[in-house]
mmCIF file of C-alpha atoms in Angstrom:
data_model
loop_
_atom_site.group_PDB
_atom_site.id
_atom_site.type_symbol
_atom_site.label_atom_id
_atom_site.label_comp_id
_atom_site.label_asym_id
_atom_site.label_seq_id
_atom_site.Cartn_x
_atom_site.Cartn_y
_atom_site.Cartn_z
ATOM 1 C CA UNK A 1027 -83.132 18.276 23.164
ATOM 2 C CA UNK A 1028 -82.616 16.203 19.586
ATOM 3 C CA UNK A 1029 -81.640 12.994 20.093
ATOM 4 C CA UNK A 1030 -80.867 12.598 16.400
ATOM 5 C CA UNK A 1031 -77.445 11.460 15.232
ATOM 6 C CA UNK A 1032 -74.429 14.059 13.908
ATOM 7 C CA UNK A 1033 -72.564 12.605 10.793
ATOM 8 C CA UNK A 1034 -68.921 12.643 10.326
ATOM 9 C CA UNK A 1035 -67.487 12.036 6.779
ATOM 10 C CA UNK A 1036 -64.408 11.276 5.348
ATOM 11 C CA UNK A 1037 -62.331 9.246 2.897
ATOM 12 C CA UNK A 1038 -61.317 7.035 5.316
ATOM 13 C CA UNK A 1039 -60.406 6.930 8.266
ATOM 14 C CA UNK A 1040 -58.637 10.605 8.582
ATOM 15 C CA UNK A 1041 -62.117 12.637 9.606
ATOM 16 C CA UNK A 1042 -61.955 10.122 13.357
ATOM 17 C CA UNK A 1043 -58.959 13.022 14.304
ATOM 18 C CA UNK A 1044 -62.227 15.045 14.499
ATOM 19 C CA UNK A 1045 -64.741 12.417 15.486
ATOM 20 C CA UNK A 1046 -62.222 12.131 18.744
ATOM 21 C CA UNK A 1047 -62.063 15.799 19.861
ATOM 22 C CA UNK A 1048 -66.326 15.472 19.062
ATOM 23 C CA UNK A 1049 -66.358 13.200 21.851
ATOM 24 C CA UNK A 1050 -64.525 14.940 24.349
ATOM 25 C CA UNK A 1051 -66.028 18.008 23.933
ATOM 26 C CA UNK A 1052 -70.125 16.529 23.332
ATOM 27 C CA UNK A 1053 -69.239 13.504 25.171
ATOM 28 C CA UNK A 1054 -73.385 13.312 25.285
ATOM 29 C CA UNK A 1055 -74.167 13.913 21.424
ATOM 30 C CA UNK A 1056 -74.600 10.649 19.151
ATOM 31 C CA UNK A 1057 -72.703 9.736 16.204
ATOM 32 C CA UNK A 1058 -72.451 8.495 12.932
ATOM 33 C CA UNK A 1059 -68.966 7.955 11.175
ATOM 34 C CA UNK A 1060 -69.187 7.625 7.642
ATOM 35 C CA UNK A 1061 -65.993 6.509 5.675
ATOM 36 C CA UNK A 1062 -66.042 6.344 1.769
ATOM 37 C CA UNK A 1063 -63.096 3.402 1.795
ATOM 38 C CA UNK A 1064 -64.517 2.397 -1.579
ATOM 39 C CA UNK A 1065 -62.967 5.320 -2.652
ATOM 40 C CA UNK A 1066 -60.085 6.619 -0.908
ATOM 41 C CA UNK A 1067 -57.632 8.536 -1.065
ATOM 42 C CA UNK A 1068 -59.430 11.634 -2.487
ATOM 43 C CA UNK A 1069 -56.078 13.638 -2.531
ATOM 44 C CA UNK A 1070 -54.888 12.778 -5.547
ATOM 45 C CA UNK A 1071 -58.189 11.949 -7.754
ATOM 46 C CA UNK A 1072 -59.860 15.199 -9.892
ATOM 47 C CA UNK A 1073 -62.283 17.483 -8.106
ATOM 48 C CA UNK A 1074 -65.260 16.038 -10.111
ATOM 49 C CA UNK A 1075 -64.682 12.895 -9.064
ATOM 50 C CA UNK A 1076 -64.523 13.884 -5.538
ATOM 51 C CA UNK A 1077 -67.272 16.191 -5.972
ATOM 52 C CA UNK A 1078 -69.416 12.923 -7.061
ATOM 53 C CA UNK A 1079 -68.232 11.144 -4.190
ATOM 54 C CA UNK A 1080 -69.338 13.823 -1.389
ATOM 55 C CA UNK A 1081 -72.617 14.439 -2.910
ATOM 56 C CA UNK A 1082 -73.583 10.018 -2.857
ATOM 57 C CA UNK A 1083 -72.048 10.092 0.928
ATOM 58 C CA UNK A 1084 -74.144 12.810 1.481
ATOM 59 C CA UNK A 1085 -77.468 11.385 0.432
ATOM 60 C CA UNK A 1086 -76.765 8.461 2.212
ATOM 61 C CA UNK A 1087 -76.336 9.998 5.239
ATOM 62 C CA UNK A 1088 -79.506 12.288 5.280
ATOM 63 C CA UNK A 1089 -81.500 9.018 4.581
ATOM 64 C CA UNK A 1090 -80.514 8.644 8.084
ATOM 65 C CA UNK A 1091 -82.121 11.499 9.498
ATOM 66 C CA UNK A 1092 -78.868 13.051 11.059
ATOM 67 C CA UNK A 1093 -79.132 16.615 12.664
ATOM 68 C CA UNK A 1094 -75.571 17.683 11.182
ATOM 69 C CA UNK A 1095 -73.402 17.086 9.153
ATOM 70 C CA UNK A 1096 -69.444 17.219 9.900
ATOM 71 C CA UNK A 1097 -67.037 17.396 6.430
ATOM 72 C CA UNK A 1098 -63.794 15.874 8.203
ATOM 73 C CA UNK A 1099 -62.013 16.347 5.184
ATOM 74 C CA UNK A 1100 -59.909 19.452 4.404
ATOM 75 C CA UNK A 1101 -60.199 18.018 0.644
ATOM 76 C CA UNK A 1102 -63.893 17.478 0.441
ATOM 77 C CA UNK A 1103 -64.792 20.416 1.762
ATOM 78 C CA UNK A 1104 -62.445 22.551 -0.549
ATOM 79 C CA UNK A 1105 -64.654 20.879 -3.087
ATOM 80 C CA UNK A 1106 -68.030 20.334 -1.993
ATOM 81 C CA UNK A 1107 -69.209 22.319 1.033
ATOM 82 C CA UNK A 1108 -70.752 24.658 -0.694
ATOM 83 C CA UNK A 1109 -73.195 22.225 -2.827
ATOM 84 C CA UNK A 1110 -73.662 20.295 -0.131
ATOM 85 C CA UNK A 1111 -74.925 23.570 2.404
ATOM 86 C CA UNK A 1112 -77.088 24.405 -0.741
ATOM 87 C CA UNK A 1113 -78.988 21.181 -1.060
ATOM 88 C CA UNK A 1114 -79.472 20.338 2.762
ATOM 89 C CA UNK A 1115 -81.018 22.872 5.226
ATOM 90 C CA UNK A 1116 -79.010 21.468 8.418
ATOM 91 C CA UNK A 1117 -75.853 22.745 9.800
ATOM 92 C CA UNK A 1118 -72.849 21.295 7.635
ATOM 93 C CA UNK A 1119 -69.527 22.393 9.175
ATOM 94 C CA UNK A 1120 -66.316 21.494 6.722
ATOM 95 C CA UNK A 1121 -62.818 21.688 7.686
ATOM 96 C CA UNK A 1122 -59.671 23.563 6.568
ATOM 97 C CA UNK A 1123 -55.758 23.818 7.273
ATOM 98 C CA UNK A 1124 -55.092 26.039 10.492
ATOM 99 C CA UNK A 1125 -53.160 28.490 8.669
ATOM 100 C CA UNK A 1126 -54.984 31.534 10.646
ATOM 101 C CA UNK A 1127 -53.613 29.862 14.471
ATOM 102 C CA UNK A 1128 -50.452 29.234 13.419
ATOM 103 C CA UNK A 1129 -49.908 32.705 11.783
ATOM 104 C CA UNK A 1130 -50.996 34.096 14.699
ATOM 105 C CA UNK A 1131 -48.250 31.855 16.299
ATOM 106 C CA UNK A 1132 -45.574 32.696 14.021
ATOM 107 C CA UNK A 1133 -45.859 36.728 15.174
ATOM 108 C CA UNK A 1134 -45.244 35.528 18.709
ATOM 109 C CA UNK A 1135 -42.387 33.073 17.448
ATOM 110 C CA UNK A 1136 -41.150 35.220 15.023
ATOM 111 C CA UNK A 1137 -40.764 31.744 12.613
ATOM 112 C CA UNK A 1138 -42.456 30.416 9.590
ATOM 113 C CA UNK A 1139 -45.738 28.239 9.055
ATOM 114 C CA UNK A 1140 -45.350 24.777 7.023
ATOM 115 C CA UNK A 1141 -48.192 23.480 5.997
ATOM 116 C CA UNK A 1142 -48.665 19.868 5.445
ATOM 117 C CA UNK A 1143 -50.899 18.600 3.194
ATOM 118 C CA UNK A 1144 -52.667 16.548 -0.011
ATOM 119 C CA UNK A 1145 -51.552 17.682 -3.124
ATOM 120 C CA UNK A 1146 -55.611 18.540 -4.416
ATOM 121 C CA UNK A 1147 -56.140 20.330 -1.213
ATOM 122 C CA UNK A 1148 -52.833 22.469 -1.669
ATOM 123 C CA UNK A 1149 -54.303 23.198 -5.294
ATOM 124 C CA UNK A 1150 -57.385 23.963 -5.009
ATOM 125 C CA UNK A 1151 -58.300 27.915 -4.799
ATOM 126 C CA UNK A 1152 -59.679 27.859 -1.425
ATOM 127 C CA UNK A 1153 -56.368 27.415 -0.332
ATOM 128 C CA UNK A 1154 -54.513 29.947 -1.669
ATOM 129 C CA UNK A 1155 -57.664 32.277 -0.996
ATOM 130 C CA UNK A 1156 -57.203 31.292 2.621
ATOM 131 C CA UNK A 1157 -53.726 31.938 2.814
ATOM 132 C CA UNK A 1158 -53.693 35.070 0.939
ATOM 133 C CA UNK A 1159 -56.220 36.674 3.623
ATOM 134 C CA UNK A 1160 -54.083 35.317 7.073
ATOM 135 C CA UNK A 1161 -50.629 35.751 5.435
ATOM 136 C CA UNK A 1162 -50.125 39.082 5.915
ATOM 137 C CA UNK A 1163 -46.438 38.459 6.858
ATOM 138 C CA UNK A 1164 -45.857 36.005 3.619
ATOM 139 C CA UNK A 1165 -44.745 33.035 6.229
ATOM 140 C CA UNK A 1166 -46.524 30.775 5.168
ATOM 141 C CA UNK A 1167 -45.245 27.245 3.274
ATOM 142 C CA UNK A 1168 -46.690 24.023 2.106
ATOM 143 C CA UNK A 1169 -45.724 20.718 1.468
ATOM 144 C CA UNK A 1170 -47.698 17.939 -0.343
ATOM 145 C CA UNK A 1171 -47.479 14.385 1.122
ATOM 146 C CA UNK A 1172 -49.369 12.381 -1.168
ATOM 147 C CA UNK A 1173 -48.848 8.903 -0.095
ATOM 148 C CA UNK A 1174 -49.422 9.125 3.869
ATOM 149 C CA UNK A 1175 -52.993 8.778 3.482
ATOM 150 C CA UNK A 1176 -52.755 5.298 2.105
ATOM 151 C CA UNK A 1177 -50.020 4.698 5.057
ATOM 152 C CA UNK A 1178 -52.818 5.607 7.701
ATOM 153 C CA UNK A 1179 -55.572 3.857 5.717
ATOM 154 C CA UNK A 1180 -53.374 0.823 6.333
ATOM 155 C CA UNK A 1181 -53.145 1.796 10.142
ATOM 156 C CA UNK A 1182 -49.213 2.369 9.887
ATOM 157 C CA UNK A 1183 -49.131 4.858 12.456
ATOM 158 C CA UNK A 1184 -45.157 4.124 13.707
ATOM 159 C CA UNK A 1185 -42.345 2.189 13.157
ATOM 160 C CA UNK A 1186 -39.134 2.791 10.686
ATOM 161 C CA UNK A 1187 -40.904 2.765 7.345
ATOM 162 C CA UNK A 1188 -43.130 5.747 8.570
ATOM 163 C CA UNK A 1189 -40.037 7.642 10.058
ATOM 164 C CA UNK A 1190 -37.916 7.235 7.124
ATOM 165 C CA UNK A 1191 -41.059 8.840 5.370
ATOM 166 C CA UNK A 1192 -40.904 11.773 6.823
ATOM 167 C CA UNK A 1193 -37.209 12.105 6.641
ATOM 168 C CA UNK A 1194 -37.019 12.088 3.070
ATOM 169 C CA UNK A 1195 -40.232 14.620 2.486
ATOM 170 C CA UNK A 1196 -38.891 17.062 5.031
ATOM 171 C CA UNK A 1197 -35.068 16.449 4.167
ATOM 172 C CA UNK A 1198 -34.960 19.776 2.377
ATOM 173 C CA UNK A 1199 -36.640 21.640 4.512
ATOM 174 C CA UNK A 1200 -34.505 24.186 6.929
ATOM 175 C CA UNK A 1201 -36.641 23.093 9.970
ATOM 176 C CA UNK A 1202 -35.073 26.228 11.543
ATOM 177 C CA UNK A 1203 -36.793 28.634 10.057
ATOM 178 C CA UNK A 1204 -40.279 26.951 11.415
ATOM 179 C CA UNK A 1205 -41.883 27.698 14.212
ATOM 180 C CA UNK A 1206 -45.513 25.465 13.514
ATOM 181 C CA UNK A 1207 -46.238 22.701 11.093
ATOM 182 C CA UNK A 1208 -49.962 22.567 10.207
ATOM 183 C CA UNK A 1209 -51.787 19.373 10.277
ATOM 184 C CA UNK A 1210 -53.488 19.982 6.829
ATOM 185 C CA UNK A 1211 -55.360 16.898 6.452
ATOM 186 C CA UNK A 1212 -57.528 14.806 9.299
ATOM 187 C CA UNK A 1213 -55.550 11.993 8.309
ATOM 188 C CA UNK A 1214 -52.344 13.362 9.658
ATOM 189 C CA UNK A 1215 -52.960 13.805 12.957
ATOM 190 C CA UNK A 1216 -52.405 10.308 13.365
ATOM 191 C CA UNK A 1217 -48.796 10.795 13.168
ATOM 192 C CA UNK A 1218 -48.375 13.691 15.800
ATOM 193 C CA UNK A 1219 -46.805 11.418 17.998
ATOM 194 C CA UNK A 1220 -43.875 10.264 15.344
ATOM 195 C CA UNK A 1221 -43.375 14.520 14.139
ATOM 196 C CA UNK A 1222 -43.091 15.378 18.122
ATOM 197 C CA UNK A 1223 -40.314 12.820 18.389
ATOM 198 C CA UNK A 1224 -38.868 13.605 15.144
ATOM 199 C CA UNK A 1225 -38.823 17.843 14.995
ATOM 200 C CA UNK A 1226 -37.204 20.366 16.772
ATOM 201 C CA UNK A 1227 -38.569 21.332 19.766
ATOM 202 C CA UNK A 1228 -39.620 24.292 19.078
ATOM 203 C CA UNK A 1229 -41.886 23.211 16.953
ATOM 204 C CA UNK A 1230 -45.645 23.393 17.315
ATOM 205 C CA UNK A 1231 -47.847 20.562 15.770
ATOM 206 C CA UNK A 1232 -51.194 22.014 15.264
ATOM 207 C CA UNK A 1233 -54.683 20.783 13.498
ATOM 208 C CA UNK A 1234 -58.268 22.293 12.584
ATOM 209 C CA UNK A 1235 -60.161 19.315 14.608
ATOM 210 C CA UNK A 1236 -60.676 22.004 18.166
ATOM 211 C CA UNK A 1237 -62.188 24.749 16.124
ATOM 212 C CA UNK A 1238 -64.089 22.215 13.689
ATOM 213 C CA UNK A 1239 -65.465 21.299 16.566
ATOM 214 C CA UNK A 1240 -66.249 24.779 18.655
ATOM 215 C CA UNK A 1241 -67.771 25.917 15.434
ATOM 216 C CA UNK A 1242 -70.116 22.407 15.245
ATOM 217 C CA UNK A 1243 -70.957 23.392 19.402
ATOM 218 C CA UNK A 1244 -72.032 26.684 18.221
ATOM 219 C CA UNK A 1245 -74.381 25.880 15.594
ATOM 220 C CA UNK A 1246 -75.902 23.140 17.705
ATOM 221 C CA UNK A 1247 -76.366 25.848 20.137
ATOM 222 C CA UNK A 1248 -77.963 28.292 18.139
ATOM 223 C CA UNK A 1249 -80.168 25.864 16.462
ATOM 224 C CA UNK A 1250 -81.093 24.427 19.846
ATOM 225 C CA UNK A 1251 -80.149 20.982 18.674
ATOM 226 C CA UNK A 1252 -78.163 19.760 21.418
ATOM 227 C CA UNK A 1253 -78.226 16.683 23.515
ATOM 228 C CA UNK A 1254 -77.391 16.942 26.686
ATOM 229 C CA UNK A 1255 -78.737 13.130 27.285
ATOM 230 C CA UNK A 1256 -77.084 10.808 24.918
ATOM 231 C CA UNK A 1257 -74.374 7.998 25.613
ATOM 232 C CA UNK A 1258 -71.565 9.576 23.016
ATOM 233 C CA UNK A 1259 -72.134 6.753 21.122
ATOM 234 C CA UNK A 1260 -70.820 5.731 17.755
ATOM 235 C CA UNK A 1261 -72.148 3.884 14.538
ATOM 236 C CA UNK A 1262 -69.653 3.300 11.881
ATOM 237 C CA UNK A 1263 -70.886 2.861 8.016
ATOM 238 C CA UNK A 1264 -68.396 2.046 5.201
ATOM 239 C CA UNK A 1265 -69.056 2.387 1.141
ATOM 240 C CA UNK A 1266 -66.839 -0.269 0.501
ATOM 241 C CA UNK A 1267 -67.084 -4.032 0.912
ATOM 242 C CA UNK A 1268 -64.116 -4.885 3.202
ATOM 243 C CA UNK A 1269 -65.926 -6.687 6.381
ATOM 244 C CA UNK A 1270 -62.164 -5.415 8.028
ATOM 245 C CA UNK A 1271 -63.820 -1.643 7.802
ATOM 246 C CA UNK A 1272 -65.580 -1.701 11.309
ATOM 247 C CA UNK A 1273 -62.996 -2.950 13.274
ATOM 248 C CA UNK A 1274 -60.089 -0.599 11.329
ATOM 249 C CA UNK A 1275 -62.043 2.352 12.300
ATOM 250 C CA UNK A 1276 -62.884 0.927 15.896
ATOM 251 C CA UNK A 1277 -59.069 0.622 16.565
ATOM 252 C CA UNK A 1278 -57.700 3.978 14.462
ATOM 253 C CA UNK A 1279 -60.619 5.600 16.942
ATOM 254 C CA UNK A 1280 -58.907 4.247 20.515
ATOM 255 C CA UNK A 1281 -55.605 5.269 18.752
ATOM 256 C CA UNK A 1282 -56.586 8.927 18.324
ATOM 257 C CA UNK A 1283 -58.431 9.011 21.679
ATOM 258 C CA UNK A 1284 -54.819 8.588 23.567
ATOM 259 C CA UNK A 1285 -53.433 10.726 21.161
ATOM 260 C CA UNK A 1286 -56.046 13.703 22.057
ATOM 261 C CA UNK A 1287 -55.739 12.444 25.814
ATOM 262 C CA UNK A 1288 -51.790 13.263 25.965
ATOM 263 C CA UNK A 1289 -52.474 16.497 24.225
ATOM 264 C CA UNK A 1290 -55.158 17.746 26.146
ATOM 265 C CA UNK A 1291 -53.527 16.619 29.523
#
């Protein structure tokens, strides 16, 4: 048994899409959520300056003496995952884009894959590496929504504004032809509930948080560094200086807990 902590990091609040499946499948593990606010979005800033910004959150965090280290951000990790897993000698588990589930989904289906997006995570090579080894079938789209981050920073998770978003970004886009839509940033899950309401329904909504998540189980596992004793509880740290931080991240967390609840039945 290690009673130490496991440390989630993201921009902002986007990586607590993960932190919330965490909890309901280690409901006994104890946390750490780390959110660089100082500094977000990361989406649309250059990869060295995101770079910089993982390593410092980083370093911070292993001051703490955590046992893992969760990347809940399909950005940072396109960037920085592999520095970071060559500086620190515990498991580090990063995140990216579902592409391989929902290609598998689109054989069934017999649709295409849309993946949605930052514009620095769509760009970056890992990407297109990823999607040139699952898209055997050439199904696979993206599209880059650069401002929704700063929406869900803001905790605008409904309402007109946020609908009228997504109608203009996906007005050109033969909804159709699509069978799943990819969740391909941790902030985005926040808005499953407005895409349900809003997309066919044939449409699947799917993110990387459950196999982020399996994968974090099985390193635990292996490096016999679960705890099968803790509370599940969670300790929030921000880089920046709004006192507001806490309490943003304490409510965008009981958000995405209802959200995984109606999913998960």
């Amino acid at each position: 048994m290690d009673k130490r902590a496991i440390a989630f990091f993201d921009s902002g609040i986007g990586g607590i899409s993960v932190l919330s499946e965490a909890l309901r499948m280690l409901p006994r593990e104890e946390y750490i959520y780390y959110a660089d606010t100082r500094h977000v979005p990361y989406g649309t800033k250059s990869k060295e300056e995101v770079r910089a910004y993982v390593l410092e959150a980083a370093a911070e965090l292993m001051r703490r003496q955590v046992k893992a280290l969760v990347v809940a951000c399909n950005t940072a990790t396109s960037i920085a995952i592999q520095d970071l897993r060559a500086t620190y000698d515990i498991p580090i588990v990063g995140m990216e884009p579902a592409v391989k589930p929902a290609v598998e989904l689109s054989r069934s289906t017999g649709r295409r894959v849309l993946v949605l997006a930052t514009p620095l995570t769509l760009s970056e090579r890992k990407y297109a590496e990823l999607v040139s080894r699952v898209d055997d079938g050439s199904v696979v789209d993206s599209l880059a929504l650069p401002e929704l981050v700063d929406t869900c920073e803001r905790l605008q998770f409904e309402g007109e504004a946020v609908r009228r978003y997504f109608r203009d970004k996906l007005a050109s886009v033969d909804l159709s032809r699509y069978g799943t839509v990819v969740l391909g940033c941790t902030h985005y899950p926040f808005y499953r509930r407005v895409l349900e309401e809003m997309l066919p329904g044939h449409i699947r909504l799917i993110d990387g948080a459950l196999g982020t998540v399996r994968r974090l189980a099985q390193l635990l596992a292996e490096r016999d560094l679960l705890n099968p004793a803790g509370r599940g509880r969670v300790t929030f740290l921000s880089s920046g200086r709004d006192p507001d931080d806490i309490r943003r991240m304490e409510t965008a967390l009981a958000h995405m807990r209802q959200l995984r609840e109606a999913v998960n039945g």
